[in-house]
């Protein structure tokens, strides 16, 4: 097997590491992190597809025709097997991802359909038709599952356009038959805080100060990508609906589809006066022309209260931010326009008549650089006034009038707070040109461009002259680094502190003074499904897929924790939180590995799906910031998590290998190690009776 060297930056230590990987490494990463299990466990999706496929095959047979199916993006081959079972004469199943195509071939063979299903390992736009082609003839049934949360983000439109031109007959049946996109205009301080920087009020000795955002940020259309979240976890109290739900546009997949940029305008009658800030959007698909077989992504407030809403993570709902907030008045109509290109959708609100030529409006691109550095949860974190108040209180305890202060975090506002609280001199270390440029804009907007010095260097490269030949007496960090994925990756602050040791005074004050790693055993309401083997799906044996995912999980980074924003995924605690390690930032990074073995007693009965791990930062004695558990909310143990960070989730083998499940375990034994050379946290868990 060919070996390749992959260079990657270690998010914890900051070092670039070169690793020798097999040529299949990227495949394994793709499979291990995929949503295949989630899709196969989505019963509502599978049943609706099966119903739609049966109906489509039936309509073709009623016309006295052979049913020839083209299945684009076949994945496991599930939909093709449904089609053959429903009576299709032959299926061409197209899958571009080679390991997936090979697995589909094995699944099809295992289920006895090899003589009626041909797996084509190509992109659908490369498939040929004819005596020597991939397909003998054009198909008269088109089956696809090319959709993401935004509907078109996985290239559905170009694939459909090509298929209708070259691969299927005119007037073919299509499953799904159509998709419809819906939108609702809302005002939401919480959601708007994910997109803009609010003014931050600081009570300083010289009076009240206000930190404002630069004008470029105020007028910036924001990040170009949709924010896809589980809207079913957003309470009604978090937004005000300014309009009813409206249909923005539909796509009929049984006819020629165009990938050309397009726009669709709907007149809205505001049902409330308020600030138009956000468009909430979702779609549904009709599996048949009559619309009697429907699969919907509509959130809970749109669906009947009696409806049991299926849980799924591969399709969620969309949050779109308007370029700027616009006051609207109840009863005074406005026009909402949805634009789309090949892969993305965006929205614009107009109070007057819709302008001609709107289709030329370009997709939003960040012009202020903040949306390039800060993701949506990070905006929310910076806008959290309670969190800011804790940092202000902590800074007041460590800063003195003669403090020389150095901040180490990506695009942090702590240097501004330190300046307003009276530090003699403030420096900020920005390791990228983007964060450097953004901080320049923020300092200029607040007339601080000559008060705070930006140093664009890695900590190891810092020289005494960068600091004006002064020693740093107060080192501060949130810490936040844009490269961090797992909670302990922000321990990069500790490594930076170690590299900066020659530039620090002997009585250095470090804020936060320490960090601690915590864990808790939980039962997930639904998240466990993304890692649960499927076995059988609608009567078809797909266990080969389960084995493929397991092999990829075990490939190298076996049994790792993975990041998830748990405010979107309800879970209840089965144990008390356990502190595993404390990292003392007053000291340099340890040279020896930390290792802890412990036992967590289960205090509640439930399904032991996994452990959640998070960091807590002790700013100063008595003041702590949690990146995980905020509180165990009720007597049933349902937890409240900080919405600003992703927590680490380690799924137990009871989820990934249900045959290893122990009934009613009483405790969980754990072993957790921290390797200071690599910055890696490794762990293992065992369920005990």
XYZ file of C-alpha atoms in Angstrom:
689
model
C 0.000 0.000 0.000
C 1.249 3.472 -0.876
C 2.108 5.687 2.118
C 1.764 9.462 2.170
C 3.061 12.035 4.621
C 0.348 14.384 5.891
C 1.298 17.601 7.633
C -1.192 18.944 10.131
C -1.098 21.550 12.844
C -1.641 20.146 16.320
C -4.436 22.338 17.760
C -3.247 21.860 21.369
C 0.520 22.238 21.087
C 0.570 24.429 17.988
C 3.298 22.248 16.431
C 3.117 21.039 12.833
C 3.276 17.247 12.867
C 4.082 15.002 9.913
C 2.279 11.681 10.009
C 2.684 8.712 7.687
C -0.751 7.669 6.470
C -2.011 4.903 4.205
C -3.683 5.937 0.971
C -7.056 4.992 2.482
C -6.687 7.412 5.412
C -8.970 10.119 3.969
C -11.583 7.482 3.110
C -11.615 6.213 6.658
C -11.921 9.747 8.056
C -14.817 10.466 5.695
C -16.650 7.272 6.634
C -16.004 7.556 10.385
C -17.441 11.072 10.474
C -20.272 10.430 8.041
C -24.032 10.485 8.601
C -24.701 7.102 6.983
C -25.864 5.491 10.237
C -28.125 8.471 10.970
C -29.757 8.161 7.525
C -30.226 4.402 7.792
C -31.789 4.832 11.224
C -34.193 7.505 9.914
C -37.312 5.326 9.685
C -39.560 8.154 8.484
C -37.237 8.897 5.550
C -36.839 5.242 4.627
C -40.540 4.416 4.807
C -41.562 7.465 2.759
C -38.962 6.652 0.095
C -40.184 3.050 -0.041
C -43.807 4.164 -0.426
C -42.838 6.637 -3.155
C -40.754 4.048 -5.008
C -43.553 1.456 -4.916
C -45.991 4.040 -6.288
C -43.597 5.172 -9.064
C -42.845 1.599 -10.193
C -46.598 0.889 -10.112
C -47.358 3.891 -12.368
C -44.739 2.786 -14.927
C -46.053 -0.795 -14.907
C -49.634 0.455 -15.387
C -48.447 2.085 -18.619
C -47.178 -1.315 -19.760
C -43.529 -0.251 -19.646
C -40.429 -1.898 -18.207
C -39.318 -0.049 -15.080
C -35.689 1.048 -15.533
C -34.346 2.950 -12.523
C -31.468 5.411 -12.207
C -30.475 5.819 -8.535
C -28.026 8.740 -8.132
C -26.032 8.777 -4.899
C -27.032 5.255 -4.013
C -24.916 5.012 -0.840
C -25.669 1.567 0.541
C -27.850 0.630 -2.449
C -30.916 0.710 -0.183
C -33.205 2.649 -2.548
C -32.242 0.449 -5.515
C -33.070 -2.677 -3.509
C -36.412 -1.107 -2.612
C -37.064 -0.463 -6.322
C -36.292 -4.067 -7.371
C -38.451 -5.413 -4.536
C -41.242 -3.090 -5.739
C -41.011 -4.659 -9.214
C -38.407 -2.624 -11.095
C -36.834 -4.569 -13.968
C -33.341 -3.108 -13.597
C -31.506 -0.461 -11.559
C -28.416 1.577 -12.335
C -27.037 2.670 -8.950
C -24.488 5.488 -9.169
C -22.052 6.198 -6.320
C -18.965 8.409 -6.727
C -17.288 7.535 -3.384
C -15.260 4.391 -4.130
C -15.367 2.680 -0.673
C -19.105 3.324 -0.549
C -19.630 1.918 -4.055
C -17.702 -1.230 -3.086
C -19.788 -1.605 0.066
C -23.011 -1.091 -1.918
C -21.905 -3.910 -4.248
C -21.420 -6.235 -1.265
C -24.783 -5.282 0.262
C -26.616 -5.759 -3.034
C -24.980 -9.174 -3.488
C -25.691 -10.212 0.113
C -29.380 -9.422 -0.393
C -29.549 -11.335 -3.691
C -30.044 -8.431 -6.099
C -26.783 -8.540 -8.122
C -28.577 -9.641 -11.297
C -30.872 -6.602 -11.235
C -28.699 -3.820 -9.807
C -25.542 -2.480 -11.443
C -23.280 -0.340 -9.239
C -21.550 2.435 -11.232
C -18.607 4.018 -9.395
C -18.681 7.424 -11.105
C -20.039 10.899 -10.664
C -23.458 10.892 -12.325
C -22.319 13.591 -14.780
C -19.729 11.108 -16.135
C -22.195 8.252 -16.685
C -22.704 7.257 -20.320
C -25.701 5.706 -22.101
C -25.617 3.344 -25.090
C -24.534 -0.143 -26.194
C -21.007 0.424 -24.861
C -22.037 2.791 -22.074
C -22.596 2.419 -18.345
C -26.362 2.269 -19.005
C -27.868 0.392 -21.937
C -30.734 2.858 -22.207
C -32.169 5.896 -20.505
C -34.104 5.262 -17.293
C -37.781 6.057 -16.818
C -37.604 6.299 -13.012
C -35.164 8.710 -11.343
C -34.451 8.099 -7.656
C -32.089 10.370 -5.734
C -31.067 11.279 -2.231
C -28.766 14.227 -2.926
C -30.126 16.617 -0.321
C -28.631 18.408 2.641
C -30.217 20.734 5.204
C -30.207 23.556 2.621
C -31.680 21.145 0.015
C -29.245 22.047 -2.787
C -25.903 22.216 -0.935
C -24.695 18.792 -2.121
C -25.063 19.677 -5.804
C -28.574 18.356 -6.398
C -29.388 20.917 -9.123
C -26.394 20.227 -11.439
C -26.933 16.463 -11.005
C -30.637 16.696 -11.853
C -29.985 19.019 -14.811
C -27.474 16.574 -16.302
C -29.625 13.505 -15.599
C -32.647 14.958 -17.408
C -30.531 15.929 -20.410
C -28.594 12.706 -20.814
C -29.684 9.840 -18.541
C -33.495 9.693 -18.162
C -36.458 9.760 -20.509
C -38.638 12.818 -20.910
C -41.673 12.550 -18.627
C -39.911 10.130 -16.285
C -41.137 9.359 -12.805
C -39.050 10.896 -10.025
C -38.733 9.942 -6.362
C -38.919 12.358 -4.718
C -41.270 14.087 -7.150
C -40.797 17.618 -5.819
C -39.228 19.663 -3.046
C -40.691 22.815 -1.517
C -38.746 25.403 0.465
C -40.483 27.376 3.234
C -39.456 30.505 5.111
C -40.537 32.502 8.157
C -39.321 35.997 9.005
C -38.443 36.472 12.687
C -36.906 38.845 15.179
C -34.520 37.110 17.571
C -31.967 38.772 19.797
C -30.416 35.381 20.486
C -30.029 34.403 16.822
C -28.933 37.910 15.787
C -26.209 37.626 18.441
C -24.771 34.781 16.318
C -24.115 37.208 13.461
C -23.294 40.704 14.790
C -21.200 42.076 17.655
C -23.394 43.948 20.128
C -22.081 46.980 22.073
C -20.291 45.833 25.236
C -20.627 48.009 28.343
C -17.675 48.259 30.697
C -17.821 49.993 34.093
C -14.302 51.400 34.450
C -12.738 53.784 36.948
C -13.025 56.666 34.513
C -16.754 56.015 34.012
C -18.765 53.789 31.700
C -17.107 52.708 28.454
C -18.793 51.103 25.471
C -16.953 48.768 23.093
C -18.470 49.137 19.623
C -18.004 47.120 16.450
C -16.349 48.623 13.370
C -18.645 50.051 10.670
C -17.495 47.304 8.252
C -18.996 44.747 10.640
C -22.299 46.616 10.955
C -22.844 46.531 7.196
C -21.272 43.154 6.490
C -23.634 40.579 4.920
C -21.959 37.909 7.049
C -20.656 34.419 6.370
C -21.680 32.881 3.038
C -22.726 29.549 4.544
C -26.098 28.720 6.043
C -26.275 28.058 9.792
C -27.915 24.651 10.076
C -29.174 23.772 13.534
C -31.781 21.707 15.349
C -34.507 24.376 15.458
C -36.618 21.971 17.498
C -34.324 22.808 20.446
C -34.952 26.570 20.169
C -37.771 27.641 22.526
C -40.553 29.927 21.242
C -39.408 32.525 23.788
C -36.190 32.976 21.771
C -37.864 34.616 18.777
C -40.886 36.589 17.611
C -42.524 35.448 14.376
C -43.005 38.530 12.177
C -44.695 36.611 9.355
C -46.612 33.442 8.758
C -44.742 30.569 7.136
C -44.591 31.153 3.365
C -43.722 28.895 0.435
C -40.651 30.403 -1.258
C -40.150 28.026 -4.185
C -40.596 24.454 -5.395
C -38.527 22.209 -7.652
C -40.250 19.533 -9.775
C -37.699 16.734 -10.135
C -39.699 14.881 -12.801
C -39.033 17.677 -15.338
C -35.916 19.397 -16.623
C -34.183 21.142 -13.705
C -31.940 24.180 -14.146
C -28.818 24.941 -12.144
C -28.880 28.570 -13.331
C -29.010 31.234 -10.596
C -32.596 32.127 -9.803
C -34.702 34.207 -7.431
C -38.194 33.917 -6.007
C -40.027 36.800 -4.334
C -42.976 36.513 -1.965
C -45.008 39.373 -0.543
C -45.304 39.100 3.228
C -47.946 40.682 5.444
C -46.200 41.202 8.804
C -48.259 39.771 11.669
C -46.170 41.703 14.234
C -44.135 44.895 14.194
C -40.454 44.388 14.957
C -36.933 44.110 13.613
C -36.606 41.766 10.664
C -33.307 40.022 11.376
C -33.466 36.336 10.553
C -35.152 34.007 8.082
C -35.871 30.515 9.385
C -36.191 27.998 6.579
C -36.789 24.317 5.924
C -38.105 22.077 3.168
C -40.274 19.083 2.537
C -40.263 16.514 -0.227
C -43.295 14.916 -1.874
C -42.508 11.367 -2.909
C -45.450 11.279 -5.354
C -47.112 13.765 -7.761
C -50.264 13.987 -5.610
C -48.280 15.028 -2.522
C -49.821 12.255 -0.416
C -46.416 10.872 0.675
C -44.587 13.725 2.373
C -41.333 13.909 4.329
C -41.024 17.240 6.144
C -38.314 19.080 8.064
C -40.817 21.548 9.552
C -40.023 22.539 13.178
C -42.356 21.774 16.066
C -44.304 25.067 16.068
C -45.429 24.464 12.470
C -46.508 20.846 12.966
C -49.675 19.649 14.734
C -49.131 19.272 18.493
C -50.219 15.632 18.267
C -47.569 14.867 15.623
C -44.601 12.783 16.704
C -41.716 14.614 15.044
C -39.048 12.233 13.695
C -35.525 13.007 14.897
C -32.788 13.285 12.295
C -29.374 14.921 12.171
C -28.542 14.631 8.472
C -31.357 17.074 7.625
C -32.049 19.901 10.063
C -33.341 23.452 9.625
C -31.703 26.613 8.308
C -31.015 29.973 9.926
C -30.286 32.753 7.418
C -29.190 36.186 8.593
C -30.419 39.188 6.631
C -27.617 41.603 5.607
C -28.876 44.093 8.222
C -31.856 44.361 10.545
C -34.841 46.210 9.158
C -37.798 47.588 11.168
C -41.128 46.410 9.759
C -44.663 47.369 10.724
C -47.635 45.052 11.203
C -49.912 45.207 8.170
C -47.399 47.015 5.913
C -46.373 44.453 3.321
C -42.734 43.692 2.484
C -41.087 41.516 -0.160
C -38.869 38.609 0.806
C -36.647 37.276 -1.985
C -34.880 33.921 -1.942
C -31.863 33.686 -4.248
C -30.012 30.538 -5.118
C -27.108 29.434 -7.248
C -25.843 25.861 -7.797
C -25.206 25.135 -4.141
C -26.546 27.806 -1.791
C -29.570 29.915 -0.866
C -29.684 33.417 0.590
C -32.358 36.006 1.369
C -33.020 39.723 0.977
C -35.862 41.853 2.346
C -37.290 44.830 0.454
C -39.968 47.242 1.573
C -40.784 48.495 -1.910
C -41.656 46.631 -5.056
C -39.270 43.806 -5.955
C -36.522 45.110 -8.220
C -35.998 43.688 -11.663
C -32.713 41.889 -12.147
C -32.511 40.725 -8.540
C -31.146 37.444 -9.830
C -27.802 39.205 -10.320
C -27.434 39.785 -6.570
C -24.325 37.927 -5.441
C -24.262 35.515 -2.538
C -23.184 37.080 0.766
C -19.459 37.211 1.410
C -17.893 38.483 4.629
C -16.212 41.852 4.079
C -15.363 42.665 7.698
C -13.234 39.530 8.407
C -15.026 38.878 11.717
C -17.176 36.153 10.138
C -14.005 34.553 8.768
C -12.440 34.337 12.236
C -15.470 33.911 14.493
C -18.049 31.208 13.855
C -21.687 31.735 14.900
C -21.332 30.283 18.437
C -18.258 32.486 18.937
C -20.296 35.603 18.118
C -22.824 34.414 20.704
C -20.040 33.911 23.231
C -18.652 37.419 22.732
C -22.183 38.845 23.086
C -22.822 37.001 26.367
C -22.826 39.894 28.831
C -22.850 37.579 31.872
C -19.691 35.891 30.612
C -18.044 39.257 29.923
C -18.948 40.394 33.452
C -17.048 37.428 34.920
C -13.926 38.346 32.951
C -14.264 41.989 34.008
C -14.551 40.979 37.664
C -11.548 38.657 37.351
C -9.414 41.235 35.516
C -10.139 43.827 38.206
C -8.635 41.427 40.751
C -5.354 40.859 38.897
C -4.680 44.172 37.150
C -2.743 47.006 38.755
C -2.026 50.505 37.384
C 1.518 49.412 36.443
C 0.484 46.079 34.856
C 2.103 45.095 31.573
C -0.556 42.880 30.060
C -0.301 40.371 27.199
C -3.381 38.671 25.747
C -3.149 35.297 23.987
C -6.395 34.285 22.233
C -7.688 34.558 18.675
C -9.599 37.778 18.102
C -10.424 38.345 21.768
C -11.828 41.510 23.327
C -9.902 40.925 26.587
C -7.167 43.435 25.573
C -9.836 46.164 25.301
C -11.238 45.232 28.727
C -7.719 45.265 30.212
C -7.030 48.712 28.753
C -10.323 50.169 30.033
C -9.610 48.734 33.491
C -6.377 50.725 33.681
C -3.467 48.447 32.719
C -0.370 50.531 31.991
C 0.360 48.782 28.707
C -1.542 46.122 26.745
C -0.235 43.823 23.997
C -2.174 41.207 22.091
C -0.623 38.227 20.312
C -2.484 37.402 17.091
C -1.159 34.390 15.220
C -2.930 35.042 11.903
C -3.199 37.962 9.501
C -7.007 37.723 9.655
C -7.143 38.144 13.439
C -4.498 40.901 13.219
C -6.544 42.807 10.641
C -9.812 42.335 12.537
C -8.350 43.535 15.834
C -6.923 46.594 14.077
C -10.430 47.488 12.893
C -11.948 46.952 16.354
C -9.237 49.018 18.080
C -9.633 51.809 15.513
C -13.434 51.903 15.933
C -12.854 52.335 19.678
C -9.998 54.883 19.275
C -7.491 52.445 20.745
C -5.214 51.946 17.726
C -2.365 53.715 19.551
C -3.194 52.245 22.961
C -2.985 48.480 22.338
C -0.132 46.937 20.346
C -0.858 43.986 18.081
C 1.961 41.474 17.608
C 1.433 39.028 14.742
C 3.722 36.197 15.798
C 3.683 32.728 17.268
C 4.574 32.714 20.994
C 7.908 30.974 20.296
C 8.956 33.802 17.958
C 8.296 36.659 20.377
C 11.315 38.832 21.213
C 11.928 41.318 24.016
C 11.871 44.187 21.533
C 8.306 43.228 20.529
C 7.340 44.086 24.108
C 9.448 47.253 24.275
C 11.995 45.363 26.380
C 9.442 45.052 29.180
C 8.428 41.934 31.082
C 4.803 40.853 31.106
C 3.249 40.918 34.584
C -0.258 39.764 33.627
C -0.894 37.101 30.961
C -4.529 36.769 29.930
C -6.568 34.527 27.653
C -10.168 33.359 27.475
C -8.748 31.020 26.120
C -10.214 30.752 22.601
C -8.433 29.536 19.477
C -10.181 29.179 16.146
C -8.383 25.880 15.374
C -9.814 24.168 18.476
C -12.339 21.396 17.895
C -12.336 19.516 21.203
C -12.488 21.237 24.621
C -8.865 20.471 25.564
C -7.494 21.941 22.329
C -7.682 25.363 23.989
C -4.898 24.128 26.286
C -2.788 25.682 23.532
C -2.866 28.665 25.928
C -0.753 26.610 28.366
C 1.786 25.808 25.648
C 1.872 29.478 24.647
C 2.386 30.439 28.305
C 5.322 27.995 28.448
C 6.919 29.400 25.294
C 6.494 32.934 26.669
C 8.178 32.111 30.013
C 11.345 34.175 29.267
C 9.178 37.286 28.803
C 7.178 36.932 32.038
C 7.959 38.414 35.440
C 8.788 36.043 38.298
C 5.507 36.934 40.019
C 3.452 36.575 36.822
C -0.325 36.538 37.192
C -1.987 34.240 34.672
C -5.707 34.517 33.934
C -7.193 31.964 33.894
C -4.991 30.567 36.638
C -5.943 26.959 35.884
C -8.180 24.671 33.878
C -9.861 21.418 34.809
C -11.189 18.551 32.706
C -14.548 17.096 33.765
C -16.632 14.143 32.667
C -20.135 12.856 33.229
C -21.983 9.717 32.076
C -25.176 10.465 30.127
C -28.154 9.014 28.316
C -28.903 10.805 25.044
C -32.446 11.296 23.884
C -31.462 10.855 20.225
C -27.802 11.625 19.478
C -26.780 7.993 20.078
C -28.500 7.107 16.784
C -25.675 8.628 14.699
C -23.304 5.892 15.909
C -25.772 3.044 16.295
C -25.407 0.125 13.847
C -28.464 -0.445 11.725
C -28.304 -4.170 10.968
C -31.527 -4.378 9.012
C -33.229 -1.470 7.243
C -36.772 -1.863 5.873
C -36.125 -5.614 5.645
C -32.731 -5.329 3.884
C -29.495 -6.511 5.470
C -27.118 -3.506 5.608
C -24.788 -4.931 8.264
C -21.883 -4.650 5.780
C -22.238 -0.881 6.167
C -22.089 -1.212 9.955
C -18.840 -3.195 9.626
C -17.391 -0.583 7.278
C -18.101 2.237 9.736
C -16.696 0.195 12.640
C -13.500 -0.520 10.681
C -13.080 3.165 9.932
C -13.660 4.149 13.561
C -11.006 1.623 14.560
C -8.628 2.611 11.727
C -6.206 4.717 13.740
C -7.925 7.335 15.817
C -9.971 4.590 17.346
C -12.533 5.302 20.011
C -11.965 9.037 20.041
C -14.227 11.619 21.563
C -16.019 13.759 18.998
C -17.295 17.358 19.274
C -21.036 18.086 19.488
C -22.997 21.196 20.580
C -25.073 19.509 23.276
C -27.589 22.351 23.667
C -28.998 20.918 20.414
C -28.980 17.307 21.643
C -30.866 16.678 24.901
C -29.331 14.246 27.357
C -29.754 13.410 30.996
C -27.002 12.792 33.488
C -26.635 9.293 34.899
C -23.774 10.288 37.214
C -22.459 13.294 39.078
C -19.822 15.354 37.234
C -16.305 14.107 37.934
C -13.158 16.232 37.858
C -10.400 14.316 36.074
C -7.384 16.649 35.792
C -6.351 20.148 36.809
C -3.852 22.060 34.662
C -1.959 24.810 36.526
C -1.309 27.720 34.154
C 0.861 29.474 36.738
C 3.396 26.730 35.956
C 4.822 25.674 32.587
C 3.554 22.550 30.798
C 4.375 19.323 32.615
C 6.960 16.967 31.184
C 5.332 13.743 32.358
C 2.084 12.158 31.199
C -0.964 12.628 33.408
C -3.021 9.482 33.890
C -6.042 8.856 36.031
C -8.077 5.738 36.658
C -11.372 6.186 38.390
C -14.863 4.867 38.985
C -18.037 6.841 38.321
C -21.071 5.543 40.196
C -24.337 5.783 38.296
C -26.881 7.743 40.334
C -29.788 7.373 37.882
C -31.084 4.489 35.823
C -30.983 4.903 32.084
C -29.197 3.810 28.937
C -25.483 4.438 29.357
C -24.788 5.880 25.920
C -21.547 7.657 26.643
C -19.493 10.202 28.529
C -19.438 13.951 27.976
C -16.183 15.804 28.675
C -15.619 19.550 28.991
C -13.208 22.113 30.412
C -13.740 24.602 33.200
C -11.465 27.624 33.614
C -10.693 29.040 37.044
C -10.169 32.722 36.201
C -9.283 33.700 39.770
C -10.341 32.054 43.043
C -14.131 31.939 43.155
C -14.723 32.821 39.470
C -15.099 30.014 36.960
C -16.135 29.712 33.297
C -17.552 26.402 32.066
C -17.351 25.265 28.444
C -19.758 22.451 29.203
C -22.268 21.759 31.935
C -24.124 24.825 33.173
C -26.533 22.905 35.384
C -28.369 19.607 35.752
C -31.708 21.183 35.048
C -34.393 19.016 36.659
C -35.130 16.023 38.835
C -35.003 13.746 35.791
C -31.431 14.822 35.217
C -31.794 16.687 31.923
C -28.755 18.903 31.530
C -28.210 22.471 30.455
C -25.054 23.064 28.395
C -23.334 26.262 27.394
C -24.481 27.099 23.838
C -21.166 28.760 22.917
C -18.946 25.666 22.729
C -18.995 22.106 21.541
C -18.525 19.452 24.177
C -16.617 16.193 23.692
C -18.763 13.063 23.414
C -17.318 9.583 23.809
C -19.816 6.909 22.738
C -19.562 3.690 24.727
C -19.441 0.314 23.016
C -23.005 -0.207 24.251
C -23.972 2.181 21.397
C -21.528 1.131 18.684
C -21.645 -2.591 19.523
C -25.050 -3.260 21.136
C -24.228 -6.956 21.605
C -21.695 -5.884 24.272
C -24.398 -4.093 26.284
C -24.478 -4.800 30.016
C -27.948 -4.653 31.577
C -28.319 -2.045 34.293
C -24.639 -1.202 34.945
C -24.030 0.318 38.378
C -20.765 2.118 37.590
C -18.379 3.107 34.803
C -14.624 2.634 35.157
C -12.485 5.091 33.233
C -8.862 5.637 32.295
C -7.933 9.074 30.980
C -4.430 10.183 29.942
C -2.993 13.533 28.926
C 0.239 13.383 26.944
C 2.003 16.774 27.204
C 4.263 16.019 24.231
C 1.314 15.651 21.845
C -1.373 17.482 23.821
C -3.651 14.488 23.236
C -6.250 13.312 25.701
C -6.933 9.577 25.342
C -9.556 7.637 27.221
C -11.208 4.305 27.719
C -14.376 3.331 29.575
C -15.752 0.042 30.894
C -19.307 -0.539 32.098
C -19.536 -2.513 35.337
C -22.410 -4.462 36.903
